């Protein structure tokens, strides 16, 4: 389970702390789809009353991350595969447009930042960092491209909606794909970068569809 900073492992833990911690654990599959959550158990874990925990559950319910089933309890939501597929479709549209724009309108500061990002991805892999650490750098790669193409607001909206896609992606990567998947993803990012830098806009639809 995700640990809170030492200074927040007391009764001064806030509602926001609980919400963000549980949200991250659900998105990274530390809390599995269908897993039961209890107000009493979470309250004991964070050394707080059940009232803020109940509020955190409500917020997670609004995010689509938990199912609130009244007397039957609260459960981590199952992954909606159809919703995930629709997010992938929208991301391909937005990100392909962004990357094609960059290929036709080179942003050399972006290229320098992407090179640094690829190096950071490589470092996480070589040092056997966590999957969570890799995907944070992975996400930054796509975010920087969207920002350069003035599509950041749209990208952020999709990013905040993709709670099913992020979990689906993790299951797909680590259940049905090769053990060296992080290296494969890093290489795919490098191919996307090369296509943008070399102005090969025509290659980006295929590369991005394969990647996402």
CSV table of C-alpha atoms in Angstrom, one decimal:
chain,number,residue,atom,x,y,z
A,1,UNK,CA,0.0,0.0,0.0
A,2,UNK,CA,1.1,3.6,-0.6
A,3,UNK,CA,2.6,5.1,2.5
A,4,UNK,CA,1.9,8.6,3.6
A,5,UNK,CA,4.8,10.9,4.6
A,6,UNK,CA,5.8,10.3,8.2
A,7,UNK,CA,4.5,13.7,9.3
A,8,UNK,CA,1.1,12.6,8.0
A,9,UNK,CA,0.9,9.2,9.7
A,10,UNK,CA,-1.1,10.7,12.6
A,11,UNK,CA,-4.6,12.0,13.2
A,12,UNK,CA,-3.8,15.1,11.1
A,13,UNK,CA,-4.4,13.2,7.9
A,14,UNK,CA,-6.9,15.1,5.8
A,15,UNK,CA,-9.7,14.0,3.6
A,16,UNK,CA,-7.7,14.9,0.6
A,17,UNK,CA,-4.8,12.7,1.7
A,18,UNK,CA,-7.1,9.7,2.0
A,19,UNK,CA,-8.8,10.4,-1.4
A,20,UNK,CA,-5.5,10.9,-3.3
A,21,UNK,CA,-3.9,7.8,-1.7
A,22,UNK,CA,-6.8,5.5,-2.4
A,23,UNK,CA,-7.2,6.9,-5.9
A,24,UNK,CA,-3.5,6.2,-6.7
A,25,UNK,CA,-3.7,2.7,-5.3
A,26,UNK,CA,-6.8,1.9,-7.4
A,27,UNK,CA,-5.2,3.4,-10.6
A,28,UNK,CA,-2.0,1.4,-10.1
A,29,UNK,CA,-4.0,-1.8,-9.2
A,30,UNK,CA,-2.7,-2.0,-5.7
A,31,UNK,CA,-6.4,-2.1,-4.9
A,32,UNK,CA,-7.8,-4.6,-7.3
A,33,UNK,CA,-11.1,-4.3,-9.3
A,34,UNK,CA,-13.9,-5.8,-7.1
A,35,UNK,CA,-11.9,-5.5,-3.9
A,36,UNK,CA,-14.0,-4.5,-0.9
A,37,UNK,CA,-13.3,-1.4,1.1
A,38,UNK,CA,-14.7,-0.6,4.5
A,39,UNK,CA,-15.0,2.7,6.3
A,40,UNK,CA,-13.8,1.0,9.5
A,41,UNK,CA,-10.7,-0.5,7.9
A,42,UNK,CA,-9.7,2.6,6.0
A,43,UNK,CA,-10.4,4.8,9.1
A,44,UNK,CA,-8.1,2.6,11.2
A,45,UNK,CA,-5.4,2.6,8.6
A,46,UNK,CA,-5.3,6.4,8.5
A,47,UNK,CA,-6.0,6.9,12.2
A,48,UNK,CA,-9.1,9.1,11.6
A,49,UNK,CA,-12.8,9.0,12.0
A,50,UNK,CA,-15.2,7.3,9.6
A,51,UNK,CA,-16.8,10.6,8.4
A,52,UNK,CA,-14.0,11.8,6.2
A,53,UNK,CA,-13.5,8.2,4.9
A,54,UNK,CA,-17.1,8.2,3.8
A,55,UNK,CA,-16.6,11.5,2.0
A,56,UNK,CA,-13.5,10.1,0.3
A,57,UNK,CA,-15.5,7.1,-0.9
A,58,UNK,CA,-18.2,9.4,-2.3
A,59,UNK,CA,-15.5,11.4,-4.2
A,60,UNK,CA,-14.0,8.1,-5.6
A,61,UNK,CA,-17.5,7.1,-6.6
A,62,UNK,CA,-17.9,10.3,-8.6
A,63,UNK,CA,-14.6,9.4,-10.3
A,64,UNK,CA,-16.0,6.0,-11.3
A,65,UNK,CA,-13.3,4.3,-9.2
A,66,UNK,CA,-15.5,2.7,-6.6
A,67,UNK,CA,-19.1,1.3,-6.5
A,68,UNK,CA,-21.1,2.4,-3.5
A,69,UNK,CA,-23.6,-0.4,-2.9
A,70,UNK,CA,-25.2,0.9,0.3
A,71,UNK,CA,-25.5,-1.9,2.9
A,72,UNK,CA,-23.7,-4.3,0.7
A,73,UNK,CA,-20.5,-2.2,1.0
A,74,UNK,CA,-18.1,-0.3,-1.2
A,75,UNK,CA,-16.1,-2.0,-3.8
A,76,UNK,CA,-13.3,-1.0,-6.2
A,77,UNK,CA,-15.1,-0.6,-9.6
A,78,UNK,CA,-14.6,-3.2,-12.3
A,79,UNK,CA,-12.8,-2.0,-15.4
A,80,UNK,CA,-15.1,-0.8,-18.1
A,81,UNK,CA,-13.4,-2.1,-21.2
A,82,UNK,CA,-15.7,-0.3,-23.6
A,83,UNK,CA,-15.0,3.0,-21.9
A,84,UNK,CA,-11.3,2.3,-22.0
A,85,UNK,CA,-11.5,1.6,-25.8
A,86,UNK,CA,-13.3,4.9,-26.4
A,87,UNK,CA,-10.6,6.8,-24.4
A,88,UNK,CA,-8.0,5.1,-26.6
A,89,UNK,CA,-9.9,6.3,-29.7
A,90,UNK,CA,-10.1,9.9,-28.5
A,91,UNK,CA,-6.4,9.9,-27.3
A,92,UNK,CA,-5.3,8.7,-30.8
A,93,UNK,CA,-7.3,11.5,-32.4
A,94,UNK,CA,-5.9,14.2,-30.1
A,95,UNK,CA,-2.3,13.0,-29.8
A,96,UNK,CA,-1.9,12.2,-33.5
A,97,UNK,CA,-3.1,15.7,-34.4
A,98,UNK,CA,-0.7,17.1,-31.8
A,99,UNK,CA,2.3,15.1,-33.0
A,100,UNK,CA,1.6,15.8,-36.7
A,101,UNK,CA,1.5,19.5,-35.9
A,102,UNK,CA,4.9,19.2,-34.2
A,103,UNK,CA,6.3,17.3,-37.2
A,104,UNK,CA,5.2,20.1,-39.5
A,105,UNK,CA,6.1,22.9,-37.0
A,106,UNK,CA,9.4,21.7,-35.3
A,107,UNK,CA,9.7,22.8,-31.7
A,108,UNK,CA,13.4,22.3,-30.9
A,109,UNK,CA,13.0,23.1,-27.2
A,110,UNK,CA,10.4,20.3,-27.0
A,111,UNK,CA,12.8,18.0,-28.8
A,112,UNK,CA,15.4,18.7,-26.2
A,113,UNK,CA,12.9,18.0,-23.4
A,114,UNK,CA,11.8,14.8,-25.1
A,115,UNK,CA,15.3,13.6,-25.3
A,116,UNK,CA,15.7,14.2,-21.6
A,117,UNK,CA,12.5,12.4,-21.0
A,118,UNK,CA,13.6,9.4,-23.0
A,119,UNK,CA,16.8,9.4,-20.9
A,120,UNK,CA,14.8,9.5,-17.7
A,121,UNK,CA,12.7,6.5,-19.0
A,122,UNK,CA,15.9,4.6,-19.7
A,123,UNK,CA,17.2,5.4,-16.2
A,124,UNK,CA,14.0,4.1,-14.5
A,125,UNK,CA,14.3,0.9,-16.4
A,126,UNK,CA,18.1,0.4,-15.8
A,127,UNK,CA,17.7,1.1,-12.1
A,128,UNK,CA,14.7,-1.2,-11.9
A,129,UNK,CA,12.4,1.6,-10.7
A,130,UNK,CA,8.7,1.0,-10.1
A,131,UNK,CA,6.1,0.7,-12.8
A,132,UNK,CA,4.5,3.7,-11.3
A,133,UNK,CA,7.7,5.7,-11.7
A,134,UNK,CA,8.0,4.7,-15.3
A,135,UNK,CA,4.4,5.6,-16.2
A,136,UNK,CA,4.8,9.0,-14.6
A,137,UNK,CA,7.6,9.8,-17.0
A,138,UNK,CA,5.7,8.1,-19.8
A,139,UNK,CA,2.7,10.4,-19.2
A,140,UNK,CA,5.0,13.5,-19.1
A,141,UNK,CA,6.2,12.6,-22.6
A,142,UNK,CA,2.6,12.8,-24.0
A,143,UNK,CA,1.8,15.8,-22.0
A,144,UNK,CA,4.7,17.8,-23.3
A,145,UNK,CA,3.7,17.0,-26.9
A,146,UNK,CA,0.1,18.1,-26.3
A,147,UNK,CA,1.3,21.4,-24.7
A,148,UNK,CA,3.6,22.2,-27.6
A,149,UNK,CA,0.7,21.7,-30.0
A,150,UNK,CA,-1.6,23.9,-27.8
A,151,UNK,CA,-3.8,20.9,-27.0
A,152,UNK,CA,-3.0,20.6,-23.3
A,153,UNK,CA,-6.5,21.4,-22.1
A,154,UNK,CA,-8.0,18.7,-24.2
A,155,UNK,CA,-5.3,16.2,-23.2
A,156,UNK,CA,-5.8,16.9,-19.5
A,157,UNK,CA,-9.5,16.4,-19.8
A,158,UNK,CA,-8.9,13.0,-21.4
A,159,UNK,CA,-6.2,12.2,-18.8
A,160,UNK,CA,-8.6,12.9,-16.0
A,161,UNK,CA,-11.3,10.7,-17.6
A,162,UNK,CA,-9.2,7.7,-18.3
A,163,UNK,CA,-9.5,5.9,-15.0
A,164,UNK,CA,-10.6,2.7,-16.7
A,165,UNK,CA,-8.0,3.0,-19.5
A,166,UNK,CA,-5.1,3.4,-17.1
A,167,UNK,CA,-6.1,0.2,-15.2
A,168,UNK,CA,-6.8,-1.7,-18.4
A,169,UNK,CA,-3.4,-0.7,-19.8
A,170,UNK,CA,-1.6,-2.0,-16.7
A,171,UNK,CA,-3.5,-5.3,-16.9
A,172,UNK,CA,-2.8,-5.6,-20.6
A,173,UNK,CA,0.9,-4.7,-20.3
A,174,UNK,CA,1.7,-7.0,-17.4
A,175,UNK,CA,-0.7,-9.9,-17.9
A,176,UNK,CA,-0.6,-10.4,-21.7
A,177,UNK,CA,2.6,-8.8,-23.0
A,178,UNK,CA,6.3,-9.5,-22.8
A,179,UNK,CA,8.3,-9.2,-19.5
A,180,UNK,CA,10.4,-6.4,-21.0
A,181,UNK,CA,7.4,-4.3,-21.7
A,182,UNK,CA,8.9,-1.1,-20.2
A,183,UNK,CA,11.8,-1.3,-22.6
A,184,UNK,CA,9.3,-1.8,-25.4
A,185,UNK,CA,7.4,1.2,-24.4
A,186,UNK,CA,10.5,3.3,-24.2
A,187,UNK,CA,11.5,2.3,-27.7
A,188,UNK,CA,8.0,3.2,-28.9
A,189,UNK,CA,8.4,6.6,-27.4
A,190,UNK,CA,11.8,6.9,-29.2
A,191,UNK,CA,10.1,6.0,-32.5
A,192,UNK,CA,7.4,8.7,-32.0
A,193,UNK,CA,10.1,11.2,-31.1
A,194,UNK,CA,12.1,10.3,-34.2
A,195,UNK,CA,9.1,10.6,-36.5
A,196,UNK,CA,8.3,14.1,-35.2
A,197,UNK,CA,11.9,15.3,-35.4
A,198,UNK,CA,12.4,13.9,-38.9
A,199,UNK,CA,9.0,15.4,-40.0
A,200,UNK,CA,7.5,12.0,-40.9
A,201,UNK,CA,4.0,13.0,-40.0
A,202,UNK,CA,2.6,10.2,-42.2
A,203,UNK,CA,4.1,7.6,-39.8
A,204,UNK,CA,2.5,8.9,-36.6
A,205,UNK,CA,-1.0,7.4,-36.9
A,206,UNK,CA,0.5,3.9,-37.1
A,207,UNK,CA,3.1,4.4,-34.4
A,208,UNK,CA,0.7,6.0,-32.0
A,209,UNK,CA,-2.1,3.4,-32.6
A,210,UNK,CA,0.5,0.6,-31.9
A,211,UNK,CA,1.7,2.4,-28.8
A,212,UNK,CA,-1.6,3.2,-27.1
